[in-house]
Amino acid sequence: MIRLVLVEDEALVRLGLRQLLAFDARIDVVADAANGLEGLALIELERPDVVLMDVRLPGLSGVEVLKAMRAKGLATPVILITTFDEEAAFLQAMHAGANAFLRKDISLEDLRAAIDAALAGERVFRPAITQVAQRRLFEMKASFPAAVLPDPLTPREIEVLRLMAAGLSNKEIAESLHAGEATVKTHASSILSKIGVRDRTRAVLKGLELGYI
Amino acid sequence: MIRLVLVEDEALVRLGLRQLLAFDARIDVVADAANGLEGLALIELERPDVVLMDVRLPGLSGVEVLKAMRAKGLATPVILITTFDEEAAFLQAMHAGANAFLRKDISLEDLRAAIDAALAGERVFRPAITQVAQRRLFEMKASFPAAVLPDPLTPREIEVLRLMAAGLSNKEIAESLHAGEATVKTHASSILSKIGVRDRTRAVLKGLELGYI
DNA sequence: CTGCGCCTCCGCCAAAAGGGGGAGACGCAA
DNA sequence: TTGCGTCTCCCCCTTTTGGCGGAGGCGCAG
């Protein structure tokens, strides 16, 4: 019996995944969690054979849970799932040692194959991953992994990004943060260059994708 | 037996909903569809007692399917579900004659109650709807319904909005559409005023919310 | 035929955004 | 102590955005 822990915040998706997994008699979903912190605790408690986890979660993200697991010496295979193609999260997940990275619109076969491969210690990223991400993967293997990983935003930058997403202008953000507009512009420029976009519209979208917002 | 047609594009959510509905022995999910067009065809074919449908769907949106149903004289109760609070879609759904409008993070009890109420011809919008939307609902009842409904975007404006969301500048959008930058600026301004935002960042977010993107 | 909505563009103008570089203050870790 | 990163702010500059009014063409419904 394959003992699996499921971490997924959206109840319907969680139900859907349980249902999907129920089709495979070898798999036993021993526990599920709706957020990262709870998930991490459950994983430590249950010591499952494999973890199926959403990338975007309230509190700790899937990638953060994965990092925490690895930091604690837990080598449990982890399969990350995501709603959209999240290239940056994908790269971070790769780096953090995820065993698979799948989109939510996968078939049962893909999921089963990913679980089998993960149990065997393989790392699969084929099903439903963007070609862009695949190409980046090669680049990553060929160069320094850290070089292609997105520069993490500082706490202040994340605040600014979130206020950007709320539709505030730099001046309004400055007022909101009790800082000068020049400061906000500095942060804004830094955010844009870090996440590799050239305007705030894309920054917000990308921030959404990266889980910052 | 309550014959129900389920229209939901995301496979996992569809599975989750089927699973949720399976807990109620009275309900028989006679068919499901993954897009609006297919959903509409199935509804016409199956003539179910109630329709459970996502608002955002590929091709025809849930609201559009609902309008098409009503235009064809189908009075089948329709329960719309949505991932986020989508105020505009909510108002449109109200206007189009939806029987319920629920968020996806509902409980089985809420869903069951909504189905029962819908079958009885009631119109419920209580569970999990924003207070803003509730307030607007009262305003709507008190004034002309059309007055609070957001001005629909023209096809060209939708194209522009989508390119905005792709992070293109007005000039790039112009090139992409083989039009002048001035034209794009006109469309852009029109979009902003129609959806009631003051910059493209919020326009994209709102567009996402309204299902335009 | 006459509106009306949509798409196409103009000009003008103010505001906002974004890039460049520089710089001081702070705290923290090597 | 000496970096290093972060946060703060300044300058100057170009580009972009968005609001304003105006206008012609086109197709479609009343």
CSV table of C-alpha atoms (C1' of nucleotides) in Angstrom, one decimal:
chain,number,residue,atom,x,y,z
A,1,MET,CA,0.0,0.0,0.0
A,2,ILE,CA,1.3,3.4,-1.0
A,3,ARG,CA,0.8,5.8,1.9
A,4,LEU,CA,0.1,9.3,0.5
A,5,VAL,CA,-0.4,12.6,2.1
A,6,LEU,CA,-2.5,15.2,0.2
A,7,VAL,CA,-2.0,18.9,0.7
A,8,GLU,CA,-4.5,21.1,-1.1
A,9,ASP,CA,-6.4,24.1,0.1
A,10,GLU,CA,-9.4,24.1,-2.3
A,11,ALA,CA,-11.9,21.6,-0.9
A,12,LEU,CA,-13.3,20.7,-4.3
A,13,VAL,CA,-9.9,20.0,-5.8
A,14,ARG,CA,-9.0,18.0,-2.7
A,15,LEU,CA,-12.1,15.9,-3.1
A,16,GLY,CA,-11.4,15.6,-6.8
A,17,LEU,CA,-7.9,14.4,-6.2
A,18,ARG,CA,-9.0,11.9,-3.5
A,19,GLN,CA,-11.5,10.6,-6.0
A,20,LEU,CA,-8.9,10.3,-8.7
A,21,LEU,CA,-6.6,8.5,-6.3
A,22,ALA,CA,-9.3,6.2,-5.2
A,23,PHE,CA,-9.3,4.7,-8.6
A,24,ASP,CA,-5.9,3.3,-7.8
A,25,ALA,CA,-6.3,0.6,-5.2
A,26,ARG,CA,-2.6,0.6,-4.3
A,27,ILE,CA,-2.9,4.1,-3.0
A,28,ASP,CA,-4.0,5.0,0.5
A,29,VAL,CA,-4.5,8.7,1.3
A,30,VAL,CA,-3.6,8.6,4.9
A,31,ALA,CA,-4.1,12.3,5.6
A,32,ASP,CA,-4.9,15.5,3.9
A,33,ALA,CA,-4.3,19.1,4.8
A,34,ALA,CA,-5.7,22.4,3.6
A,35,ASN,CA,-2.6,24.6,4.3
A,36,GLY,CA,1.1,24.4,4.2
A,37,LEU,CA,1.8,24.4,7.9
A,38,GLU,CA,-0.7,21.7,8.7
A,39,GLY,CA,0.6,19.7,5.7
A,40,LEU,CA,4.2,19.9,7.0
A,41,ALA,CA,3.1,18.7,10.4
A,42,LEU,CA,1.1,15.8,8.9
A,43,ILE,CA,4.0,14.8,6.7
A,44,GLU,CA,6.3,14.7,9.7
A,45,LEU,CA,3.7,12.7,11.7
A,46,GLU,CA,2.6,10.3,9.1
A,47,ARG,CA,5.9,9.8,7.2
A,48,PRO,CA,4.1,8.9,4.0
A,49,ASP,CA,5.6,7.2,1.0
A,50,VAL,CA,4.8,10.1,-1.2
A,51,VAL,CA,3.4,13.6,-0.9
A,52,LEU,CA,1.0,15.2,-3.3
A,53,MET,CA,0.9,18.9,-2.7
A,54,ASP,CA,-0.5,22.1,-4.3
A,55,VAL,CA,2.1,24.8,-5.0
A,56,ARG,CA,-0.1,27.6,-3.9
A,57,LEU,CA,-1.3,27.2,-0.4
A,58,PRO,CA,-2.3,29.6,2.4
A,59,GLY,CA,0.6,30.4,4.7
A,60,LEU,CA,3.5,28.2,3.7
A,61,SER,CA,3.5,27.5,-0.1
A,62,GLY,CA,4.1,24.0,-1.4
A,63,VAL,CA,7.7,24.9,-2.4
A,64,GLU,CA,8.3,26.2,1.1
A,65,VAL,CA,6.9,23.1,2.7
A,66,LEU,CA,9.1,21.1,0.4
A,67,LYS,CA,12.2,23.1,1.4
A,68,ALA,CA,11.3,22.7,5.0
A,69,MET,CA,11.0,18.9,4.5
A,70,ARG,CA,14.4,18.7,2.9
A,71,ALA,CA,15.9,20.9,5.5
A,72,LYS,CA,14.6,18.5,8.2
A,73,GLY,CA,16.1,15.6,6.3
A,74,LEU,CA,12.9,14.2,5.0
A,75,ALA,CA,13.6,12.7,1.6
A,76,THR,CA,10.0,11.7,1.0
A,77,PRO,CA,9.2,12.0,-2.7
A,78,VAL,CA,7.0,15.1,-3.4
A,79,ILE,CA,4.8,15.7,-6.3
A,80,LEU,CA,3.8,19.3,-6.7
A,81,ILE,CA,0.6,20.3,-8.6
A,82,THR,CA,-0.4,23.7,-9.9
A,83,THR,CA,-3.3,25.3,-11.5
A,84,PHE,CA,-1.4,27.2,-14.1
A,85,ASP,CA,2.0,26.9,-15.7
A,86,GLU,CA,4.1,28.6,-13.0
A,87,GLU,CA,7.5,28.7,-14.5
A,88,ALA,CA,9.3,30.3,-11.5
A,89,ALA,CA,7.6,28.0,-9.0
A,90,PHE,CA,8.6,25.1,-11.2
A,91,LEU,CA,12.2,26.2,-11.2
A,92,GLN,CA,12.1,26.7,-7.4
A,93,ALA,CA,10.5,23.3,-7.0
A,94,MET,CA,13.2,21.7,-9.1
A,95,HIS,CA,15.8,23.3,-7.1
A,96,ALA,CA,14.2,22.4,-3.8
A,97,GLY,CA,14.1,18.7,-4.9
A,98,ALA,CA,10.6,18.1,-6.1
A,99,ASN,CA,10.1,14.7,-7.7
A,100,ALA,CA,7.4,15.9,-10.1
A,101,PHE,CA,5.6,19.0,-11.1
A,102,LEU,CA,2.2,18.6,-12.7
A,103,ARG,CA,-0.6,20.8,-13.8
A,104,LYS,CA,-4.0,20.2,-12.3
A,105,ASP,CA,-5.6,19.2,-15.6
A,106,ILE,CA,-3.7,15.9,-15.6
A,107,SER,CA,-5.2,12.5,-16.3
A,108,LEU,CA,-5.3,9.7,-13.8
A,109,GLU,CA,-2.6,7.9,-15.9
A,110,ASP,CA,-0.3,10.9,-15.7
A,111,LEU,CA,-0.8,11.1,-12.0
A,112,ARG,CA,-0.3,7.4,-11.4
A,113,ALA,CA,2.8,7.4,-13.6
A,114,ALA,CA,4.2,10.4,-11.6
A,115,ILE,CA,3.5,8.6,-8.3
A,116,ASP,CA,5.2,5.5,-9.5
A,117,ALA,CA,8.2,7.4,-10.8
A,118,ALA,CA,8.4,9.4,-7.6
A,119,LEU,CA,8.4,6.3,-5.5
A,120,ALA,CA,11.2,4.9,-7.6
A,121,GLY,CA,13.1,8.1,-6.9
A,122,GLU,CA,12.8,9.4,-10.4
A,123,ARG,CA,12.1,13.0,-11.1
A,124,VAL,CA,9.6,13.6,-13.9
A,125,PHE,CA,8.5,16.9,-15.2
A,126,ARG,CA,7.1,15.8,-18.5
A,127,PRO,CA,3.3,15.8,-18.3
A,128,ALA,CA,1.7,19.2,-18.9
A,129,ILE,CA,4.7,21.4,-18.4
A,130,THR,CA,5.2,24.3,-20.6
A,131,GLN,CA,7.8,24.0,-23.3
A,132,VAL,CA,9.4,27.2,-22.0
A,133,ALA,CA,9.9,25.6,-18.6
A,134,GLN,CA,11.3,22.5,-20.3
A,135,ARG,CA,13.8,24.6,-22.2
A,136,ARG,CA,14.8,26.4,-19.1
A,137,LEU,CA,15.3,23.1,-17.4
A,138,PHE,CA,18.0,22.3,-20.0
A,139,GLU,CA,19.5,25.7,-19.5
A,140,MET,CA,19.5,25.0,-15.7
A,141,LYS,CA,21.2,21.7,-16.1
A,142,ALA,CA,23.8,23.3,-18.3
A,143,SER,CA,24.6,26.2,-16.1
A,144,PHE,CA,24.4,27.2,-12.4
A,145,PRO,CA,21.1,26.3,-11.0
A,146,ALA,CA,21.0,29.5,-9.0
A,147,ALA,CA,21.5,31.6,-12.0
A,148,VAL,CA,18.1,30.9,-13.4
A,149,LEU,CA,16.2,30.9,-10.1
A,150,PRO,CA,14.3,34.1,-9.7
A,151,ASP,CA,15.8,36.5,-7.2
A,152,PRO,CA,13.5,36.4,-4.1
A,153,LEU,CA,11.7,39.6,-3.2
A,154,THR,CA,12.5,41.3,0.1
A,155,PRO,CA,9.6,41.7,2.6
A,156,ARG,CA,9.3,45.3,1.7
A,157,GLU,CA,9.2,44.5,-2.0
A,158,ILE,CA,6.5,42.0,-1.4
A,159,GLU,CA,4.5,44.7,0.4
A,160,VAL,CA,4.9,47.0,-2.5
A,161,LEU,CA,4.0,44.3,-5.0
A,162,ARG,CA,0.8,43.6,-3.1
A,163,LEU,CA,-0.2,47.2,-3.0
A,164,MET,CA,0.6,47.3,-6.7
A,165,ALA,CA,-1.8,44.5,-7.2
A,166,ALA,CA,-4.4,46.4,-5.2
A,167,GLY,CA,-4.2,49.0,-8.0
A,168,LEU,CA,-2.4,51.7,-6.0
A,169,SER,CA,-0.1,54.2,-7.7
A,170,ASN,CA,3.4,54.7,-6.4
A,171,LYS,CA,2.4,57.8,-4.6
A,172,GLU,CA,-0.5,56.0,-2.9
A,173,ILE,CA,1.7,53.1,-2.0
A,174,ALA,CA,4.1,55.5,-0.5
A,175,GLU,CA,1.4,57.0,1.6
A,176,SER,CA,0.2,53.6,2.6
A,177,LEU,CA,3.6,52.6,3.7
A,178,HIS,CA,4.5,56.0,5.2
A,179,ALA,CA,7.5,56.2,2.9
A,180,GLY,CA,8.5,58.5,0.1
A,181,GLU,CA,7.4,58.1,-3.5
A,182,ALA,CA,11.1,57.8,-4.5
A,183,THR,CA,11.5,54.9,-2.2
A,184,VAL,CA,8.5,53.1,-3.7
A,185,LYS,CA,9.8,53.7,-7.2
A,186,THR,CA,13.1,52.1,-6.1
A,187,HIS,CA,11.3,49.1,-4.8
A,188,ALA,CA,9.1,49.0,-7.8
A,189,SER,CA,12.0,49.0,-10.2
A,190,SER,CA,13.7,46.4,-8.1
A,191,ILE,CA,10.6,44.2,-8.2
A,192,LEU,CA,10.4,44.5,-12.0
A,193,SER,CA,14.0,43.6,-12.6
A,194,LYS,CA,13.9,40.7,-10.1
A,195,ILE,CA,10.9,39.0,-11.5
A,196,GLY,CA,11.9,39.8,-15.0
A,197,VAL,CA,9.0,41.9,-16.3
A,198,ARG,CA,8.9,45.5,-17.5
A,199,ASP,CA,5.7,46.9,-16.2
A,200,ARG,CA,3.5,46.6,-13.1
A,201,THR,CA,0.7,45.0,-15.0
A,202,ARG,CA,2.8,41.9,-15.7
A,203,ALA,CA,4.4,42.2,-12.3
A,204,VAL,CA,1.1,41.7,-10.6
A,205,LEU,CA,0.2,38.8,-12.9
A,206,LYS,CA,3.6,37.3,-12.3
A,207,GLY,CA,3.3,38.0,-8.6
A,208,LEU,CA,0.1,36.1,-8.6
A,209,GLU,CA,1.8,33.3,-10.3
A,210,LEU,CA,4.7,33.2,-7.9
A,211,GLY,CA,2.4,33.2,-5.0
A,212,TYR,CA,3.5,36.6,-3.7
A,213,ILE,CA,0.0,38.0,-3.8
B,1,MET,CA,-34.6,11.6,-8.2
B,2,ILE,CA,-33.2,15.0,-9.0
B,3,ARG,CA,-31.7,15.0,-12.4
B,4,LEU,CA,-28.7,17.4,-12.5
B,5,VAL,CA,-26.4,18.5,-15.3
B,6,LEU,CA,-23.0,19.6,-14.2
B,7,VAL,CA,-21.0,22.1,-16.3
B,8,GLU,CA,-17.4,22.7,-15.1
B,9,ASP,CA,-14.2,22.9,-17.1
B,10,GLU,CA,-11.7,21.9,-14.5
B,11,ALA,CA,-11.6,18.1,-14.3
B,12,LEU,CA,-10.6,18.0,-10.7
B,13,VAL,CA,-13.3,20.4,-9.6
B,14,ARG,CA,-15.8,18.5,-11.7
B,15,LEU,CA,-14.8,15.3,-9.9
B,16,GLY,CA,-15.0,17.0,-6.6
B,17,LEU,CA,-18.4,18.3,-7.3
B,18,ARG,CA,-19.6,14.9,-8.5
B,19,GLN,CA,-18.2,13.4,-5.3
B,20,LEU,CA,-19.9,16.0,-3.2
B,21,LEU,CA,-23.2,15.4,-5.0
B,22,ALA,CA,-22.8,11.7,-4.6
B,23,PHE,CA,-23.3,12.1,-0.9
B,24,ASP,CA,-26.8,13.1,-1.6
B,25,ALA,CA,-28.7,10.0,-2.8
B,26,ARG,CA,-31.6,12.0,-4.2
B,27,ILE,CA,-29.3,13.6,-6.8
B,28,ASP,CA,-28.4,12.0,-10.1
B,29,VAL,CA,-25.8,13.7,-12.2
B,30,VAL,CA,-27.1,12.7,-15.6
B,31,ALA,CA,-24.4,14.4,-17.6
B,32,ASP,CA,-21.5,16.7,-17.3
B,33,ALA,CA,-19.7,19.1,-19.7
B,34,ALA,CA,-16.4,20.8,-19.7
B,35,ASN,CA,-17.4,23.9,-21.7
B,36,GLY,CA,-20.3,26.2,-22.2
B,37,LEU,CA,-21.3,25.0,-25.7
B,38,GLU,CA,-21.3,21.4,-24.8
B,39,GLY,CA,-23.1,22.2,-21.5
B,40,LEU,CA,-25.9,24.1,-23.4
B,41,ALA,CA,-26.3,21.2,-25.8
B,42,LEU,CA,-26.5,18.7,-22.9
B,43,ILE,CA,-29.0,20.8,-21.0
B,44,GLU,CA,-31.3,21.0,-24.1
B,45,LEU,CA,-30.9,17.3,-24.6
B,46,GLU,CA,-31.3,16.1,-21.0
B,47,ARG,CA,-33.8,18.6,-19.8
B,48,PRO,CA,-32.5,18.2,-16.2
B,49,ASP,CA,-34.3,19.4,-13.1
B,50,VAL,CA,-31.4,21.6,-12.1
B,51,VAL,CA,-28.1,22.8,-13.6
B,52,LEU,CA,-24.9,23.3,-11.6
B,53,MET,CA,-22.6,25.4,-13.7
B,54,ASP,CA,-19.3,27.2,-13.3
B,55,VAL,CA,-19.3,30.9,-14.2
B,56,ARG,CA,-16.0,30.8,-16.0
B,57,LEU,CA,-15.9,28.4,-18.8
B,58,PRO,CA,-14.0,28.1,-22.1
B,59,GLY,CA,-16.0,29.5,-25.0
B,60,LEU,CA,-19.5,30.4,-23.7
B,61,SER,CA,-19.4,31.5,-20.0
B,62,GLY,CA,-21.8,30.2,-17.5
B,63,VAL,CA,-23.7,33.5,-17.6
B,64,GLU,CA,-23.9,33.3,-21.4
B,65,VAL,CA,-25.2,29.7,-21.3
B,66,LEU,CA,-27.8,30.8,-18.8
B,67,LYS,CA,-28.9,33.7,-21.0
B,68,ALA,CA,-29.1,31.3,-24.0
B,69,MET,CA,-31.2,28.9,-21.9
B,70,ARG,CA,-33.6,31.7,-20.9
B,71,ALA,CA,-33.7,32.9,-24.5
B,72,LYS,CA,-34.7,29.5,-25.6
B,73,GLY,CA,-37.5,29.4,-23.0
B,74,LEU,CA,-35.7,26.9,-20.7
B,75,ALA,CA,-36.7,27.8,-17.2
B,76,THR,CA,-34.6,25.1,-15.6
B,77,PRO,CA,-33.2,26.3,-12.3
B,78,VAL,CA,-29.5,27.2,-12.6
B,79,ILE,CA,-27.0,27.4,-9.8
B,80,LEU,CA,-23.8,29.2,-10.8
B,81,ILE,CA,-20.6,28.6,-9.0
B,82,THR,CA,-17.5,30.6,-9.0
B,83,THR,CA,-13.9,30.5,-7.7
B,84,PHE,CA,-13.7,34.0,-6.5
B,85,ASP,CA,-16.2,36.7,-5.6
B,86,GLU,CA,-17.1,38.0,-9.0
B,87,GLU,CA,-19.3,40.9,-8.3
B,88,ALA,CA,-20.0,41.8,-11.9
B,89,ALA,CA,-20.7,38.2,-12.9
B,90,PHE,CA,-22.9,37.9,-9.9
B,91,LEU,CA,-25.0,40.9,-11.0
B,92,GLN,CA,-25.1,39.6,-14.6
B,93,ALA,CA,-26.2,36.2,-13.3
B,94,MET,CA,-28.9,37.8,-11.2
B,95,HIS,CA,-30.1,39.7,-14.2
B,96,ALA,CA,-30.0,36.6,-16.4
B,97,GLY,CA,-32.2,34.7,-14.0
B,98,ALA,CA,-29.8,32.5,-12.0
B,99,ASN,CA,-31.3,30.8,-9.1
B,100,ALA,CA,-28.2,30.7,-7.0
B,101,PHE,CA,-24.7,32.0,-7.1
B,102,LEU,CA,-22.2,30.3,-4.9
B,103,ARG,CA,-18.5,30.3,-4.3
B,104,LYS,CA,-16.6,27.1,-4.9
B,105,ASP,CA,-15.6,26.8,-1.2
B,106,ILE,CA,-19.1,25.9,-0.2
B,107,SER,CA,-20.0,23.0,2.1
B,108,LEU,CA,-22.2,20.2,1.1
B,109,GLU,CA,-25.0,21.6,3.2
B,110,ASP,CA,-24.9,24.9,1.4
B,111,LEU,CA,-24.9,23.2,-2.0
B,112,ARG,CA,-27.8,20.9,-1.0
B,113,ALA,CA,-29.8,23.8,0.4
B,114,ALA,CA,-29.1,25.8,-2.8
B,115,ILE,CA,-30.3,22.9,-5.0
B,116,ASP,CA,-33.5,22.4,-2.9
B,117,ALA,CA,-34.2,26.1,-3.0
B,118,ALA,CA,-33.6,26.2,-6.7
B,119,LEU,CA,-35.9,23.3,-7.3
B,120,ALA,CA,-38.5,25.2,-5.4
B,121,GLY,CA,-38.0,28.1,-7.7
B,122,GLU,CA,-36.4,30.2,-5.1
B,123,ARG,CA,-33.5,32.4,-5.7
B,124,VAL,CA,-30.8,32.3,-3.1
B,125,PHE,CA,-27.6,34.3,-3.0
B,126,ARG,CA,-26.7,34.1,0.6
B,127,PRO,CA,-24.0,31.5,1.0
B,128,ALA,CA,-20.5,32.9,0.6
B,129,ILE,CA,-21.4,36.0,-1.4
B,130,THR,CA,-19.6,39.2,-0.7
B,131,GLN,CA,-21.3,41.8,1.4
B,132,VAL,CA,-20.5,44.3,-1.4
B,133,ALA,CA,-22.5,42.2,-3.8
B,134,GLN,CA,-25.3,41.8,-1.3
B,135,ARG,CA,-25.5,45.5,-0.8
B,136,ARG,CA,-25.5,46.0,-4.6
B,137,LEU,CA,-28.3,43.5,-4.8
B,138,PHE,CA,-30.4,45.8,-2.6
B,139,GLU,CA,-29.5,48.8,-4.7
B,140,MET,CA,-30.4,46.8,-7.8
B,141,LYS,CA,-33.8,46.0,-6.5
B,142,ALA,CA,-34.3,49.6,-5.5
B,143,SER,CA,-33.3,51.1,-8.9
B,144,PHE,CA,-33.1,50.1,-12.5
B,145,PRO,CA,-31.4,46.7,-12.8
B,146,ALA,CA,-29.5,47.8,-15.9
B,147,ALA,CA,-28.1,50.8,-14.1
B,148,VAL,CA,-25.7,48.8,-11.9
B,149,LEU,CA,-24.8,46.2,-14.5
B,150,PRO,CA,-21.4,46.9,-15.9
B,151,ASP,CA,-21.2,48.2,-19.4
B,152,PRO,CA,-20.2,45.2,-21.6
B,153,LEU,CA,-17.0,45.5,-23.5
B,154,THR,CA,-17.1,45.4,-27.3
B,155,PRO,CA,-15.2,42.6,-29.1
B,156,ARG,CA,-12.4,45.0,-30.0
B,157,GLU,CA,-12.1,46.2,-26.4
B,158,ILE,CA,-11.9,42.6,-25.2
B,159,GLU,CA,-9.0,42.0,-27.6
B,160,VAL,CA,-7.2,45.1,-26.3
B,161,LEU,CA,-7.9,44.1,-22.7
B,162,ARG,CA,-6.4,40.6,-23.3
B,163,LEU,CA,-3.3,42.1,-24.9
B,164,MET,CA,-3.0,44.4,-21.9
B,165,ALA,CA,-3.1,41.4,-19.7
B,166,ALA,CA,-0.3,39.9,-21.8
B,167,GLY,CA,1.7,42.9,-20.7
B,168,LEU,CA,1.9,44.7,-24.0
B,169,SER,CA,2.1,48.5,-24.2
B,170,ASN,CA,-0.4,50.4,-26.2
B,171,LYS,CA,2.1,50.7,-29.0
B,172,GLU,CA,2.7,46.9,-29.1
B,173,ILE,CA,-1.0,46.3,-28.9
B,174,ALA,CA,-1.4,48.6,-31.9
B,175,GLU,CA,1.1,46.6,-33.8
B,176,SER,CA,-0.4,43.4,-32.8
B,177,LEU,CA,-3.8,44.5,-34.0
B,178,HIS,CA,-2.5,46.4,-37.0
B,179,ALA,CA,-4.1,49.5,-35.7
B,180,GLY,CA,-2.8,52.9,-34.6
B,181,GLU,CA,-1.6,53.7,-31.2
B,182,ALA,CA,-4.2,56.4,-30.9
B,183,THR,CA,-6.9,53.8,-31.6
B,184,VAL,CA,-5.6,51.5,-28.9
B,185,LYS,CA,-5.5,54.4,-26.5
B,186,THR,CA,-9.1,55.2,-27.2
B,187,HIS,CA,-10.1,51.5,-26.6
B,188,ALA,CA,-8.0,51.5,-23.4
B,189,SER,CA,-9.7,54.6,-22.0
B,190,SER,CA,-13.0,53.1,-22.9
B,191,ILE,CA,-12.2,49.9,-21.1
B,192,LEU,CA,-11.1,51.7,-18.0
B,193,SER,CA,-14.2,53.8,-17.8
B,194,LYS,CA,-16.5,50.9,-18.6
B,195,ILE,CA,-15.2,48.5,-16.0
B,196,GLY,CA,-14.7,51.3,-13.5
B,197,VAL,CA,-11.0,51.3,-12.9
B,198,ARG,CA,-8.4,53.9,-13.4
B,199,ASP,CA,-5.3,52.0,-14.6
B,200,ARG,CA,-4.5,49.0,-16.7
B,201,THR,CA,-3.2,47.0,-13.7
B,202,ARG,CA,-6.6,47.0,-12.1
B,203,ALA,CA,-8.2,46.6,-15.5
B,204,VAL,CA,-6.4,43.3,-16.0
B,205,LEU,CA,-7.3,42.1,-12.5
B,206,LYS,CA,-10.9,43.1,-13.0
B,207,GLY,CA,-10.9,41.6,-16.5
B,208,LEU,CA,-9.8,38.3,-15.0
B,209,GLU,CA,-12.5,38.6,-12.5
B,210,LEU,CA,-15.2,39.4,-15.1
B,211,GLY,CA,-14.1,36.5,-17.2
B,212,TYR,CA,-12.9,38.6,-20.1
B,213,ILE,CA,-9.4,37.2,-19.9
C,1,DC,C1',-33.2,57.7,-44.3
C,2,DT,C1',-31.6,58.4,-39.7
C,3,DG,C1',-29.8,57.4,-35.8
C,4,DC,C1',-26.7,54.6,-33.1
C,5,DG,C1',-22.8,51.9,-31.8
C,6,DC,C1',-18.4,50.5,-33.1
C,7,DC,C1',-13.8,51.2,-35.0
C,8,DT,C1',-10.6,54.2,-36.7
C,9,DC,C1',-7.6,58.2,-35.9
C,10,DC,C1',-6.1,63.5,-34.5
C,11,DG,C1',-4.1,66.8,-31.2
C,12,DC,C1',-3.1,68.5,-26.6
C,13,DC,C1',-1.9,67.9,-22.1
C,14,DA,C1',-1.0,66.2,-17.2
C,15,DA,C1',0.3,62.5,-14.6
C,16,DA,C1',2.5,58.3,-13.8
C,17,DA,C1',5.9,54.9,-14.7
C,18,DG,C1',10.4,53.3,-15.3
C,19,DG,C1',15.7,53.5,-16.0
C,20,DG,C1',20.1,55.4,-14.5
C,21,DG,C1',23.1,56.6,-11.0
C,22,DG,C1',24.3,58.1,-6.4
C,23,DA,C1',24.1,58.1,-1.3
C,24,DG,C1',23.2,57.7,3.8
C,25,DA,C1',21.5,54.7,7.8
C,26,DC,C1',20.7,50.5,9.9
C,27,DG,C1',21.4,45.7,11.4
C,28,DC,C1',23.4,41.4,11.0
C,29,DA,C1',26.9,38.1,10.2
C,30,DA,C1',31.5,36.7,9.0
D,1,DT,C1',35.6,45.8,12.0
D,2,DT,C1',34.1,45.1,7.5
D,3,DG,C1',31.2,43.8,4.5
D,4,DC,C1',26.5,42.9,2.8
D,5,DG,C1',21.7,43.5,2.2
D,6,DT,C1',17.9,46.3,3.1
D,7,DC,C1',15.4,50.5,3.4
D,8,DT,C1',15.4,55.1,2.7
D,9,DC,C1',15.7,59.1,-0.5
D,10,DC,C1',17.7,62.3,-4.2
D,11,DC,C1',18.7,63.8,-9.1
D,12,DC,C1',17.7,63.6,-14.2
D,13,DC,C1',15.7,61.7,-18.0
D,14,DT,C1',12.5,59.2,-21.5
D,15,DT,C1',8.5,56.6,-22.2
D,16,DT,C1',4.0,55.4,-21.2
D,17,DT,C1',-0.4,56.2,-19.6
D,18,DG,C1',-4.7,58.3,-19.4
D,19,DG,C1',-8.2,62.2,-20.0
D,20,DC,C1',-10.2,65.6,-23.0
D,21,DG,C1',-12.6,66.8,-27.1
D,22,DG,C1',-13.2,66.2,-32.0
D,23,DA,C1',-14.0,63.6,-36.3
D,24,DG,C1',-14.8,60.4,-40.4
D,25,DG,C1',-16.4,55.7,-42.1
D,26,DC,C1',-19.3,51.7,-41.7
D,27,DG,C1',-23.0,48.6,-40.9
D,28,DC,C1',-27.3,47.7,-38.9
D,29,DA,C1',-31.9,48.4,-36.9
D,30,DG,C1',-35.8,51.2,-36.4
